[in-house]
Amino acid sequence: MKVGDKHYRSIWFNSETGRVQIIDQRWLPHEFRVVDLVSRADFAASIRDMWVRGAPLIGATAAFAMAAEMGRDPSDANLDEAWEELNATRPTAINLRWALNEMRELLRPLPLGDRAKAAHARALEINDEDVERNRMIGVHGLEIIRQIAAKKQPGEVVNILTHCNAGWLATVDWGTATSPMYHAVADGIPIHIWVDETRPRNQGALLTSWEMNSHDIPHHLIVDNAGGHLMQHGQVDLVIVGTDRTTAHGDVCNKIGTYLKALAAKDNGVPFYVALPSPTIDWTVKDGVAEIPIEERDDNEVTHVQGKLPDGSIGSVQISPDGTPGGNPAFDVTPRRLITGLITERGICEASPEGLAAMFPERVIS
Amino acid sequence: MKVGDKHYRSIWFNSETGRVQIIDQRWLPHEFRVVDLVSRADFAASIRDMWVRGAPLIGATAAFAMAAEMGRDPSDANLDEAWEELNATRPTAINLRWALNEMRELLRPLPLGDRAKAAHARALEINDEDVERNRMIGVHGLEIIRQIAAKKQPGEVVNILTHCNAGWLATVDWGTATSPMYHAVADGIPIHIWVDETRPRNQGALLTSWEMNSHDIPHHLIVDNAGGHLMQHGQVDLVIVGTDRTTAHGDVCNKIGTYLKALAAKDNGVPFYVALPSPTIDWTVKDGVAEIPIEERDDNEVTHVQGKLPDGSIGSVQISPDGTPGGNPAFDVTPRRLITGLITERGICEASPEGLAAMFPERVIS
């Protein structure tokens, strides 16, 4: 999407330098930095330390990492080592394992001499597929926004709440939850976005707000506590969030706090949709609360907050007293009973085993 | 309660200087500052700008303010002016108006020459009554904790989640939600507190954590997003929160985000109690969502976070991009259907018109 007047993806292959480049998201929105990823350590750190984040982008980055590794050493041993090291970087987003498996299954049968080229081509393809899937999520999601707008007065704003960043920075382009928003704007529907700040890492405040600013989409930043109150007072027409892993039964694992917004949406009759590219479905898992491992991150993320200091430099402040420990589960699971529908690249379906199976019959594990 | 080895209240009359003193809570937990309140402007600023906060403490401060004003000018005109200026400082906490009315109704019939002395005596009494009410909330709330502990293995910890600061710093002493915790510790029940940080102003991180540290009560600071996940996984036995205003029908207005925790508690079968000193009941109001005015605060509180910089000084960081506005409703309303019970100074009752009327029959407005 747009950064100033220029179109960017969040990750791309620079054919002049032969290197993969990313937007280092740790500095947004205060600084826009592009960095090269070269070594396996670079790629692993970029995922683990969240220079890139968001389930689809993590998958795309892992694909490029495998391609770079095959260029360096196409052996079976390196294929497995790279798979292992990259797979261990983040435990929750299923797209990581999906992309690594895609690459390994493609490469394993190939002669060593063919692996680098095939890996590079497939990595590019995985990236392009991600863009197309997210575009189609926007096409389908637009219909939901159109239907809400049709029930309002002409010109009346549709208020959409989103949590975390399921924007283009979480994918290769378009975003998942944000793709319907861009499509609505292009369609001439007036929208306004409530952006949850999404503590502890503030992806909403830092990234989603920045994306909305870049495309001049009206929005307000709110604390994660505020959404329920806004729904009680009719100020939210629709919730759209992304997901890091969705089970074959339709339970949605997403950034911590999503479950609370789903409860509030249910309590107030607000439609709650999840934008879901199919690689984010874990067909091996049914009960999300019981089965999905939840990443526990450093408590420094809870006790400290990073941002821009008055002098323009980036710094962090400690909000807690010395001696107070933090607890930091990074994701939660929203049970399917709270979800109005899943917006996939093939269309909108019910969050249920039947709904997902009807949409992706070839993927069902019986 | 304790600060180091010394016992403090959050507000007190210093009989040596003849001045009211408070703990200036804007600097906690990083600095412990005591300041004098002298002029009406001092008192009004202390409430409006949250040097003191918390519904009961706001009431206690307003009572002292009226007493100080009567010492300066006991006229009817000044009585009304002081009432008006102080009443306008914060719109949501009903204790403010309760304390101002208590004082005005006492003072209005008195000869001018008697007002200063009577006002001073009543302000001291209002403070002492607050302490005693909160102590009794602890006595009654302890029974809830005892019953939960009785169902566990001997020595197994009771996990209690609380939102915002309904601790002694929000009252004159003991706190409301925290009073049962102190009583449980004194009773030998092992407890652990999940402290919601409570964005945007982080009263949980800054104040409740500090209170827990001062009394060596085991606790973890968590982001406001985390409570639902913890409840899904059996890690919360009980929620206790405070309130800024509770309606005659039992709806509870409290710090923004309380409603989301109540929804999660309901969804997971976790008991959700509100610690409620009777001056916090607004007998004139029934439907909390429809009738209680919700304070909208400066969006700077959302876009910036204050804390301790690495050099030990207090500063703030901007978390949002330039150009992103914030929305900042300060409170929300939890409907009574989500509340297990109200812990008052007279005992525990149902959050309902009948429950409150049975507990405080002399206060009911028919």
XYZ file of C-alpha atoms in Angstrom:
732
model
C 0.000 0.000 0.000
C 1.005 3.663 -0.007
C 3.828 5.214 1.983
C 3.723 8.832 0.921
C 3.250 8.631 -2.848
C 5.099 5.356 -3.310
C 3.691 1.845 -3.282
C 5.372 -0.616 -0.959
C 5.005 -4.198 0.056
C 6.104 -5.137 3.570
C 8.712 -7.562 2.152
C 10.193 -7.842 -1.323
C 13.082 -9.274 -3.329
C 15.415 -6.587 -4.618
C 16.563 -7.969 -7.963
C 19.335 -5.397 -8.259
C 21.061 -6.479 -5.056
C 19.752 -10.038 -4.975
C 18.634 -9.465 -1.405
C 15.365 -9.644 0.468
C 14.304 -6.346 1.984
C 11.757 -5.583 4.675
C 10.322 -2.594 6.444
C 11.785 -2.865 9.943
C 8.543 -2.357 11.823
C 10.144 -1.816 15.215
C 10.661 1.852 14.363
C 7.238 2.658 12.975
C 5.453 5.010 13.030
C 8.273 7.274 14.094
C 10.884 6.156 11.552
C 10.580 4.349 8.224
C 13.551 2.013 7.914
C 14.220 -0.586 5.222
C 16.726 -3.338 5.994
C 18.260 -6.288 4.098
C 17.847 -9.848 5.360
C 20.771 -12.046 4.327
C 21.839 -14.712 6.806
C 19.628 -17.303 8.438
C 20.271 -15.478 11.697
C 18.911 -12.269 10.102
C 15.719 -13.979 9.003
C 15.237 -15.761 12.319
C 15.820 -12.581 14.302
C 13.479 -10.627 12.038
C 10.639 -12.987 12.961
C 11.535 -13.692 16.588
C 12.247 -10.086 17.497
C 9.343 -8.783 15.472
C 11.056 -6.629 12.860
C 8.280 -8.296 10.847
C 5.109 -9.642 12.462
C 1.628 -10.721 11.493
C 0.841 -14.295 10.579
C 0.848 -13.938 6.756
C 4.020 -11.845 6.698
C 5.767 -14.282 9.016
C 4.959 -17.023 6.481
C 6.190 -14.928 3.550
C 9.404 -14.118 5.405
C 10.002 -17.775 6.240
C 9.587 -18.676 2.549
C 12.214 -16.118 1.552
C 14.458 -17.406 4.346
C 14.306 -20.950 2.991
C 15.097 -19.642 -0.495
C 18.113 -17.712 0.780
C 19.311 -20.797 2.654
C 19.039 -22.937 -0.474
C 21.187 -20.395 -2.281
C 23.823 -20.768 0.409
C 23.670 -24.540 0.992
C 20.981 -26.680 -0.669
C 21.757 -29.852 1.315
C 19.090 -31.911 3.080
C 20.853 -31.207 6.361
C 20.595 -27.454 5.832
C 17.008 -27.764 4.650
C 16.099 -29.446 7.930
C 18.241 -27.179 10.083
C 16.753 -24.067 8.523
C 13.240 -25.501 8.946
C 13.918 -26.168 12.628
C 15.524 -22.852 13.461
C 12.876 -20.823 11.683
C 10.001 -22.897 13.037
C 11.206 -22.184 16.579
C 11.082 -18.403 16.206
C 7.389 -17.915 17.054
C 5.062 -20.632 18.346
C 1.532 -19.413 17.623
C 1.123 -18.244 14.007
C 0.455 -21.322 11.924
C 1.483 -19.604 8.675
C 5.089 -19.985 9.724
C 4.882 -23.768 9.729
C 2.663 -23.714 6.652
C 5.238 -21.785 4.610
C 8.156 -23.852 5.898
C 6.322 -27.066 5.005
C 5.374 -25.733 1.575
C 9.016 -25.043 0.875
C 10.416 -28.277 2.300
C 7.889 -30.482 0.522
C 8.707 -28.765 -2.764
C 12.466 -28.900 -2.298
C 13.085 -32.301 -0.741
C 12.457 -34.327 -3.954
C 14.567 -31.986 -6.119
C 18.234 -32.502 -7.052
C 20.500 -30.241 -4.996
C 21.423 -28.205 -8.061
C 17.796 -27.252 -8.751
C 16.842 -26.283 -5.243
C 18.004 -22.655 -5.098
C 16.152 -21.624 -8.220
C 12.990 -23.532 -7.353
C 13.008 -22.172 -3.810
C 13.380 -18.601 -5.028
C 10.539 -18.997 -7.523
C 8.244 -20.559 -4.910
C 9.050 -17.875 -2.341
C 8.087 -15.180 -4.846
C 4.939 -17.111 -5.637
C 4.004 -17.469 -1.952
C 4.363 -13.711 -1.633
C 2.196 -13.020 -4.680
C -0.387 -15.527 -3.519
C -0.577 -13.731 -0.186
C -1.280 -10.438 -1.940
C -4.008 -11.981 -4.069
C -5.647 -13.754 -1.133
C -5.796 -10.528 0.836
C -7.172 -8.626 -2.139
C -9.973 -11.184 -2.430
C -10.691 -10.944 1.324
C -11.290 -7.259 0.631
C -13.602 -7.996 -2.263
C -15.713 -10.314 -0.119
C -15.524 -8.186 3.037
C -16.686 -5.149 1.086
C -20.086 -6.822 0.744
C -20.502 -6.819 4.538
C -19.705 -3.116 4.732
C -22.021 -2.378 1.802
C -24.895 -4.120 3.562
C -24.333 -2.114 6.751
C -24.070 1.138 4.781
C -27.297 0.300 2.941
C -29.187 0.336 6.246
C -27.898 3.819 7.110
C -28.733 7.264 5.829
C -26.843 8.156 2.637
C -23.416 9.465 3.586
C -23.632 8.204 7.179
C -20.355 6.754 8.382
C -19.829 3.030 8.983
C -17.819 2.588 12.208
C -15.461 -0.379 12.211
C -13.401 -1.499 15.199
C -10.198 -3.465 14.725
C -7.688 -4.932 17.158
C -3.922 -5.192 16.724
C -2.520 -4.787 13.240
C -4.052 -7.054 10.647
C -3.095 -4.454 8.076
C -0.802 -4.574 5.086
C 2.191 -4.494 7.424
C 1.022 -7.859 8.820
C 0.828 -9.328 5.336
C 2.717 -8.794 2.105
C 0.119 -6.244 0.967
C -3.512 -5.157 1.511
C -3.746 -6.643 4.991
C -6.462 -9.037 6.035
C -8.815 -7.068 8.320
C -7.942 -3.813 6.536
C -8.470 -5.056 2.987
C -12.274 -4.619 3.193
C -11.652 -1.097 4.531
C -9.521 -0.102 1.528
C -12.108 -1.607 -0.774
C -14.892 0.315 0.980
C -13.018 3.585 0.568
C -12.489 2.828 -3.130
C -16.196 2.052 -3.343
C -17.082 5.473 -1.940
C -18.488 4.246 1.389
C -17.627 6.643 4.226
C -15.934 4.676 7.018
C -14.331 5.487 10.346
C -12.010 3.097 12.158
C -11.680 2.613 15.929
C -8.095 1.421 16.327
C -7.412 -0.571 19.525
C -3.924 0.355 20.700
C -3.239 -3.327 21.503
C -1.033 -3.449 24.528
C 1.563 -4.633 25.256
C 3.280 -3.971 21.927
C 0.833 -1.337 20.712
C 0.603 -2.615 17.149
C -2.671 -0.750 16.730
C -1.262 2.555 17.920
C 2.020 2.179 16.094
C 1.113 0.400 12.870
C -2.618 0.442 12.132
C -2.857 4.150 12.921
C 0.102 4.778 10.637
C -1.500 2.769 7.837
C -4.780 4.679 8.247
C -2.911 8.001 8.189
C -1.057 7.012 5.018
C -4.357 6.451 3.210
C -6.232 9.347 4.868
C -8.817 6.980 6.386
C -10.634 8.671 9.289
C -9.814 6.902 12.538
C -9.396 7.307 16.290
C -6.918 5.516 18.468
C -8.559 4.062 21.581
C -7.272 2.076 24.537
C -8.082 -1.621 24.548
C -10.509 -0.982 27.404
C -12.781 1.325 25.413
C -14.383 -0.906 22.763
C -17.079 -2.383 24.996
C -18.305 1.054 26.033
C -18.410 2.219 22.412
C -20.442 -0.852 21.444
C -22.888 -0.269 24.311
C -23.508 3.194 22.882
C -24.032 2.177 19.256
C -20.730 3.606 18.074
C -19.451 0.392 16.484
C -21.223 -1.125 13.460
C -18.789 -3.920 12.779
C -15.649 -5.554 14.160
C -13.070 -7.034 11.803
C -9.910 -8.638 13.157
C -7.195 -10.876 11.783
C -5.995 -14.203 13.136
C -2.730 -15.990 13.825
C -4.277 -19.435 13.714
C -7.825 -20.662 13.210
C -8.820 -24.229 14.001
C -10.661 -26.587 11.649
C -13.679 -26.042 13.915
C -13.555 -22.260 13.563
C -12.001 -21.133 16.867
C -9.828 -18.079 16.269
C -6.486 -17.468 17.910
C -5.459 -13.834 17.588
C -3.636 -11.111 19.496
C -4.392 -11.037 23.219
C -7.596 -9.124 23.908
C -9.483 -10.202 20.791
C -11.652 -12.521 22.895
C -12.787 -9.604 25.071
C -13.909 -7.637 22.012
C -15.758 -10.663 20.669
C -17.616 -11.002 23.979
C -18.606 -7.331 23.859
C -19.703 -7.598 20.230
C -21.890 -10.601 21.065
C -23.369 -8.823 24.081
C -24.305 -5.806 21.954
C -25.370 -7.497 18.719
C -22.409 -6.081 16.785
C -21.252 -8.337 13.897
C -17.810 -9.786 14.609
C -15.860 -10.976 11.553
C -12.440 -12.534 11.231
C -10.413 -11.987 8.045
C -8.824 -15.328 7.364
C -6.467 -16.262 4.523
C -6.519 -20.039 4.214
C -2.882 -20.676 5.226
C -3.900 -19.429 8.660
C -6.201 -22.413 9.137
C -4.700 -25.224 11.203
C -6.597 -28.259 9.924
C -4.953 -30.463 12.576
C -6.523 -28.635 15.515
C -10.142 -28.489 16.679
C -10.500 -26.932 20.135
C -8.559 -23.669 20.091
C -8.567 -22.950 23.833
C -7.376 -26.446 24.713
C -4.951 -27.110 21.877
C -3.213 -23.953 20.604
C 0.077 -23.110 22.359
C 0.081 -19.491 23.512
C 3.374 -17.641 23.350
C 4.435 -16.117 26.685
C 6.675 -13.138 25.939
C 9.164 -11.139 28.010
C 7.540 -9.216 30.856
C 9.565 -6.192 29.897
C 6.905 -5.613 27.231
C 4.333 -5.176 30.004
C 6.376 -3.153 32.468
C 7.747 -0.765 29.826
C 6.262 1.179 26.915
C 8.250 2.330 23.910
C 7.554 5.467 21.927
C 8.842 8.820 20.770
C 10.429 11.082 23.356
C 9.889 14.850 23.235
C 13.285 15.266 21.521
C 12.180 12.958 18.692
C 14.316 10.003 19.713
C 12.846 6.574 20.458
C 12.881 5.534 24.084
C 10.935 3.608 26.640
C 9.380 4.402 29.986
C 8.850 2.031 32.888
C 5.244 2.185 34.057
C 5.420 -0.221 36.997
C 7.267 0.012 40.280
C 10.568 -1.815 40.602
C 9.887 -5.320 41.882
C 6.538 -5.873 40.186
C 6.702 -8.791 37.718
C 4.620 -8.866 34.554
C 2.613 -11.682 32.968
C 2.588 -11.555 29.169
C 0.489 -14.064 27.206
C 0.613 -12.812 23.611
C -2.553 -14.356 22.148
C -5.955 -15.561 23.158
C -8.577 -17.776 21.561
C -12.035 -16.577 20.585
C -14.478 -19.511 20.573
C -16.435 -19.863 17.339
C -19.769 -19.273 19.087
C -18.797 -15.587 19.326
C -17.905 -15.155 15.641
C -20.392 -13.942 13.037
C -18.355 -15.167 10.092
C -14.951 -15.824 8.569
C -13.926 -13.757 5.542
C -11.691 -15.989 3.417
C -10.229 -15.481 -0.044
C -12.976 -17.741 -1.397
C -15.872 -16.026 0.342
C -17.529 -15.659 3.720
C -18.361 -18.727 5.772
C -19.644 -19.666 9.187
C -17.029 -20.227 11.901
C -17.727 -23.951 12.144
C -16.321 -27.280 10.923
C -19.045 -27.350 8.251
C -18.459 -23.750 7.176
C -14.727 -24.168 6.718
C -15.059 -27.614 5.114
C -17.527 -26.285 2.552
C -15.129 -23.476 1.656
C -11.944 -25.599 1.522
C -13.098 -29.194 0.930
C -9.708 -30.286 -0.413
C -7.964 -29.301 2.831
C -10.113 -31.148 5.366
C -8.333 -33.819 7.392
C -10.840 -36.498 8.229
C -1.793 1.395 54.850
C 1.963 0.917 54.948
C 4.530 2.951 53.034
C 7.782 1.437 54.157
C 7.312 1.030 57.905
C 5.019 3.997 58.362
C 1.250 4.051 58.261
C -0.326 6.595 55.945
C -3.747 7.661 54.880
C -4.091 9.104 51.365
C -5.362 12.419 52.818
C -5.137 13.859 56.348
C -5.367 17.020 58.380
C -2.033 18.116 59.773
C -2.939 19.626 63.131
C 0.502 21.208 63.545
C 0.236 23.269 60.362
C -3.556 23.408 60.192
C -3.369 22.246 56.606
C -4.749 19.326 54.643
C -2.084 17.087 53.125
C -2.323 14.492 50.386
C -0.076 12.035 48.629
C 0.316 13.571 45.166
C -0.443 10.400 43.213
C 0.765 11.726 39.859
C 4.317 10.763 40.776
C 3.717 7.263 42.073
C 5.194 4.697 42.009
C 8.396 6.452 41.061
C 8.310 9.252 43.634
C 6.462 9.618 46.939
C 5.444 13.263 47.288
C 3.247 14.843 49.958
C 1.714 18.242 49.211
C -0.458 20.738 51.099
C -3.872 21.775 49.805
C -4.781 25.309 50.896
C -6.774 27.368 48.401
C -9.994 26.378 46.686
C -7.981 26.284 43.458
C -5.599 23.770 45.058
C -8.421 21.476 46.067
C -10.197 21.776 42.714
C -6.990 21.111 40.776
C -6.140 18.153 43.000
C -9.405 16.472 41.991
C -9.640 17.643 38.375
C -6.008 16.893 37.530
C -5.974 13.652 39.495
C -3.388 14.382 42.176
C -6.029 12.445 44.094
C -8.470 10.078 42.396
C -10.812 7.247 43.245
C -14.438 7.900 44.101
C -14.176 7.687 47.919
C -11.024 9.810 48.098
C -12.562 12.418 45.799
C -15.442 12.668 48.269
C -13.096 12.944 51.259
C -11.073 15.641 49.491
C -14.196 17.617 48.641
C -15.259 17.519 52.292
C -11.919 18.943 53.395
C -12.170 21.558 50.638
C -15.515 22.763 51.941
C -14.089 22.924 55.463
C -11.120 24.985 54.288
C -13.454 27.320 52.400
C -15.605 27.844 55.502
C -12.470 28.812 57.405
C -11.734 31.445 54.770
C -15.267 32.783 54.147
C -18.311 31.099 55.724
C -20.890 33.082 53.709
C -23.779 31.448 51.869
C -22.382 32.821 48.622
C -19.041 31.157 49.194
C -20.734 27.943 50.295
C -22.564 27.812 46.961
C -19.596 28.923 44.882
C -17.331 26.323 46.429
C -19.999 23.656 45.921
C -20.299 24.594 42.242
C -16.590 24.801 41.482
C -15.771 21.550 43.219
C -18.766 19.711 41.776
C -17.574 20.607 38.262
C -14.144 19.016 38.662
C -15.110 15.435 37.739
C -18.475 14.348 36.361
C -18.718 10.612 37.023
C -17.882 9.748 40.637
C -21.028 10.295 42.663
C -19.121 10.519 45.960
C -18.045 14.011 44.996
C -21.615 15.279 44.954
C -22.497 13.159 47.973
C -19.754 14.759 50.087
C -20.513 18.277 48.844
C -24.196 17.806 49.655
C -23.415 16.364 53.085
C -21.391 19.449 53.873
C -23.803 22.010 52.446
C -26.835 20.513 54.136
C -25.028 20.544 57.468
C -23.685 24.079 57.092
C -26.540 25.989 55.496
C -28.737 26.138 58.668
C -25.813 27.150 60.927
C -24.895 30.698 61.945
C -21.874 31.951 59.973
C -19.701 31.957 63.080
C -20.249 28.242 63.707
C -19.640 27.032 60.194
C -15.848 26.712 60.096
C -15.680 24.564 63.192
C -18.646 22.385 62.212
C -17.296 21.916 58.699
C -13.907 20.873 59.975
C -15.419 18.373 62.395
C -17.686 16.887 59.710
C -14.837 16.621 57.183
C -12.774 14.666 59.706
C -15.793 12.497 60.395
C -16.404 11.842 56.682
C -12.792 10.716 56.419
C -13.053 8.421 59.413
C -16.355 7.022 58.167
C -14.695 6.203 54.843
C -11.965 4.257 56.623
C -14.494 2.307 58.671
C -16.704 1.519 55.666
C -13.739 0.168 53.745
C -12.593 -1.887 56.706
C -16.042 -3.465 56.894
C -16.004 -4.184 53.130
C -12.858 -6.162 53.845
C -14.488 -8.055 56.696
C -17.402 -9.076 54.461
C -15.287 -9.680 51.339
C -12.982 -11.947 53.312
C -15.845 -14.451 53.549
C -15.913 -14.780 49.749
C -12.188 -15.468 49.640
C -12.482 -17.925 52.526
C -15.154 -19.892 50.678
C -13.014 -20.099 47.530
C -9.961 -21.144 49.547
C -12.019 -23.824 51.298
C -12.625 -25.536 47.945
C -8.900 -25.676 47.164
C -6.081 -27.797 48.490
C -4.617 -26.450 51.752
C -2.054 -23.772 50.874
C -3.213 -23.453 47.273
C -3.276 -19.848 46.127
C -6.485 -17.908 45.473
C -6.040 -15.841 42.293
C -7.867 -12.512 42.304
C -8.036 -10.130 39.351
C -8.611 -6.429 39.850
C -8.948 -3.509 37.456
C -7.738 0.043 37.969
C -6.902 1.135 41.488
C -9.631 0.565 44.019
C -6.931 0.404 46.641
C -6.218 2.533 49.672
C -4.949 5.302 47.421
C -8.460 5.530 45.949
C -9.973 5.881 49.409
C -8.819 7.371 52.689
C -7.497 3.982 53.796
C -7.885 0.203 53.191
C -9.255 0.613 49.674
C -12.496 -0.950 48.546
C -11.537 -3.854 46.238
C -8.251 -4.332 48.090
C -9.676 -4.387 51.609
C -10.747 -8.057 51.321
C -7.224 -8.831 50.052
C -5.546 -7.293 53.112
C -7.992 -9.125 55.334
C -7.259 -12.418 53.545
C -3.522 -11.951 54.055
C -4.109 -11.224 57.756
C -6.248 -14.361 57.880
C -3.408 -16.469 56.503
C -5.011 -17.255 53.124
C -2.402 -17.341 50.331
C -3.505 -14.972 47.560
C -2.061 -13.769 44.272
C -3.328 -10.676 42.472
C -3.557 -10.135 38.712
C -3.255 -6.364 38.366
C -4.758 -4.916 35.158
C -2.521 -2.047 34.070
C -5.639 0.024 33.247
C -4.838 2.162 30.258
C -4.907 5.004 29.549
C -3.708 6.281 32.919
C -2.246 3.002 34.145
C -3.595 3.232 37.678
C -3.157 -0.519 38.050
C 0.461 -0.479 36.946
C 1.346 2.661 38.828
C -0.721 2.477 42.005
C -2.145 -0.990 42.675
C 1.210 -2.636 41.941
C 2.876 -0.177 44.293
C 0.339 -0.918 47.026
C 0.848 -4.676 46.565
C 4.626 -4.241 46.720
C 4.363 -2.191 49.917
C 2.539 -5.043 51.644
C 4.501 -7.866 49.980
C 1.364 -9.316 48.382
C 2.276 -11.608 45.449
C 1.036 -10.111 42.179
C 1.653 -9.841 38.453
C 1.016 -6.821 36.309
C -0.893 -7.732 33.143
C -2.160 -5.739 30.192
C -5.884 -5.057 30.107
C -6.170 -7.496 27.203
C -4.966 -10.517 29.181
C -7.706 -11.171 31.756
C -10.055 -13.067 29.435
C -7.332 -15.509 28.431
C -6.383 -16.099 32.072
C -10.013 -16.796 32.954
C -10.355 -19.234 30.040
C -7.440 -21.168 31.510
C -8.653 -21.316 35.110
C -6.098 -18.834 36.374
C -8.595 -16.429 37.951
C -10.752 -17.524 40.907
C -12.402 -14.205 41.598
C -12.658 -10.660 40.265
C -13.082 -7.736 42.656
C -13.300 -4.184 41.342
C -14.352 -0.833 42.750
C -16.928 1.580 41.387
C -17.299 5.289 40.747
C -21.073 5.193 40.783
C -23.589 2.385 41.180
C -27.241 2.863 40.325
C -30.173 2.054 42.575
C -30.789 -0.916 40.264
C -27.252 -2.275 40.666
C -25.548 -1.228 37.417
C -21.913 -0.409 38.100
C -20.002 2.455 36.537
C -16.270 1.989 36.942
C -13.019 2.641 35.107
C -13.165 1.978 31.366
C -12.624 -1.711 30.630
C -14.411 -3.070 33.708
C -17.345 -4.152 31.526
C -15.042 -6.301 29.360
C -13.728 -8.143 32.419
C -17.272 -8.686 33.676
C -18.225 -10.239 30.327
C -15.228 -12.564 30.480
C -15.984 -13.515 34.077
C -19.576 -14.361 33.159
C -18.430 -16.375 30.145
C -16.062 -18.430 32.292
C -18.091 -18.808 35.472
C -15.706 -16.639 37.483
C -17.399 -14.750 40.369
C -17.381 -10.993 39.712
C -17.798 -8.789 42.791
C -17.922 -5.030 43.168
C -16.703 -3.427 46.395
C -19.185 -0.670 47.061
C -19.201 1.797 49.936
C -22.711 3.208 50.204
C -21.879 6.837 49.283
C -21.038 5.470 45.833
C -24.674 4.503 45.259
C -26.632 7.014 43.192
C -30.188 6.397 44.378
C -31.527 8.808 41.730
C -30.373 6.698 38.785
C -31.620 3.327 37.542
C -30.225 2.427 34.099
C -26.479 2.960 34.232
C -25.744 2.740 30.509
C -28.470 5.197 29.605
C -28.202 7.638 32.486
C -24.661 8.011 33.842
C -22.576 10.753 32.191
C -19.231 9.370 31.076
C -16.248 11.687 31.327
C -14.375 12.115 28.037
C -10.783 13.014 28.868
C -7.926 14.563 26.889
C -6.722 12.376 24.037
C -3.166 13.065 25.080
C -3.713 10.337 27.707
C -4.248 7.834 24.876
C -1.540 8.971 22.487
C 1.139 9.273 25.193
C 2.299 7.106 28.092
C 4.059 8.454 31.163
C 6.641 6.579 33.164
C 10.202 6.462 34.413
C 12.961 7.087 31.899
C 16.213 5.127 32.069
C 17.882 8.081 33.860
C 15.262 7.903 36.617
C 13.389 11.038 35.611
C 9.678 11.019 34.786
C 8.809 11.511 31.138
C 6.339 10.484 28.511
C 6.533 8.774 25.139
C 4.210 9.258 22.194
C 2.987 5.881 20.947
C 0.894 7.017 17.982
C 1.877 8.682 14.739
C 1.477 12.446 14.463
C -1.981 13.184 13.111
C -3.829 10.280 14.734
C -6.492 11.531 17.157
C -7.446 9.581 20.280
C -10.844 8.812 21.784
C -10.818 8.697 25.575
C -13.985 7.703 27.451
C -12.866 7.284 31.063
C -15.537 4.950 32.437
C -17.945 2.281 31.337
C -21.024 0.692 32.854
C -21.285 -2.973 33.768
C -24.924 -4.080 33.685
C -26.082 -5.783 36.883
C -26.791 -9.074 35.065
C -22.990 -9.598 34.896
C -22.348 -8.992 38.597
C -22.252 -11.798 41.163
C -22.651 -9.491 44.136
C -21.976 -6.115 45.719
C -19.748 -6.015 48.789
C -20.989 -3.129 50.937
C -20.048 -2.017 54.430
C -23.215 -3.685 55.697
C -22.711 -7.004 53.923
C -22.954 -8.621 50.517
C -26.055 -8.173 48.408
C -27.342 -8.944 44.940
C -26.774 -6.270 42.274
C -30.476 -5.480 41.967
C -33.022 -2.920 43.168
C -34.191 -5.449 45.766
C -30.681 -6.318 46.903
C -29.652 -2.712 47.445
C -32.979 -1.719 48.979
C -32.775 -4.546 51.510
C -29.271 -3.429 52.496
C -30.009 0.312 52.681
C -33.778 0.621 53.186
C -33.515 4.161 54.590
C -31.874 5.446 51.395
C -34.347 4.224 48.802
C -36.074 6.932 46.757
C -39.493 5.653 45.810
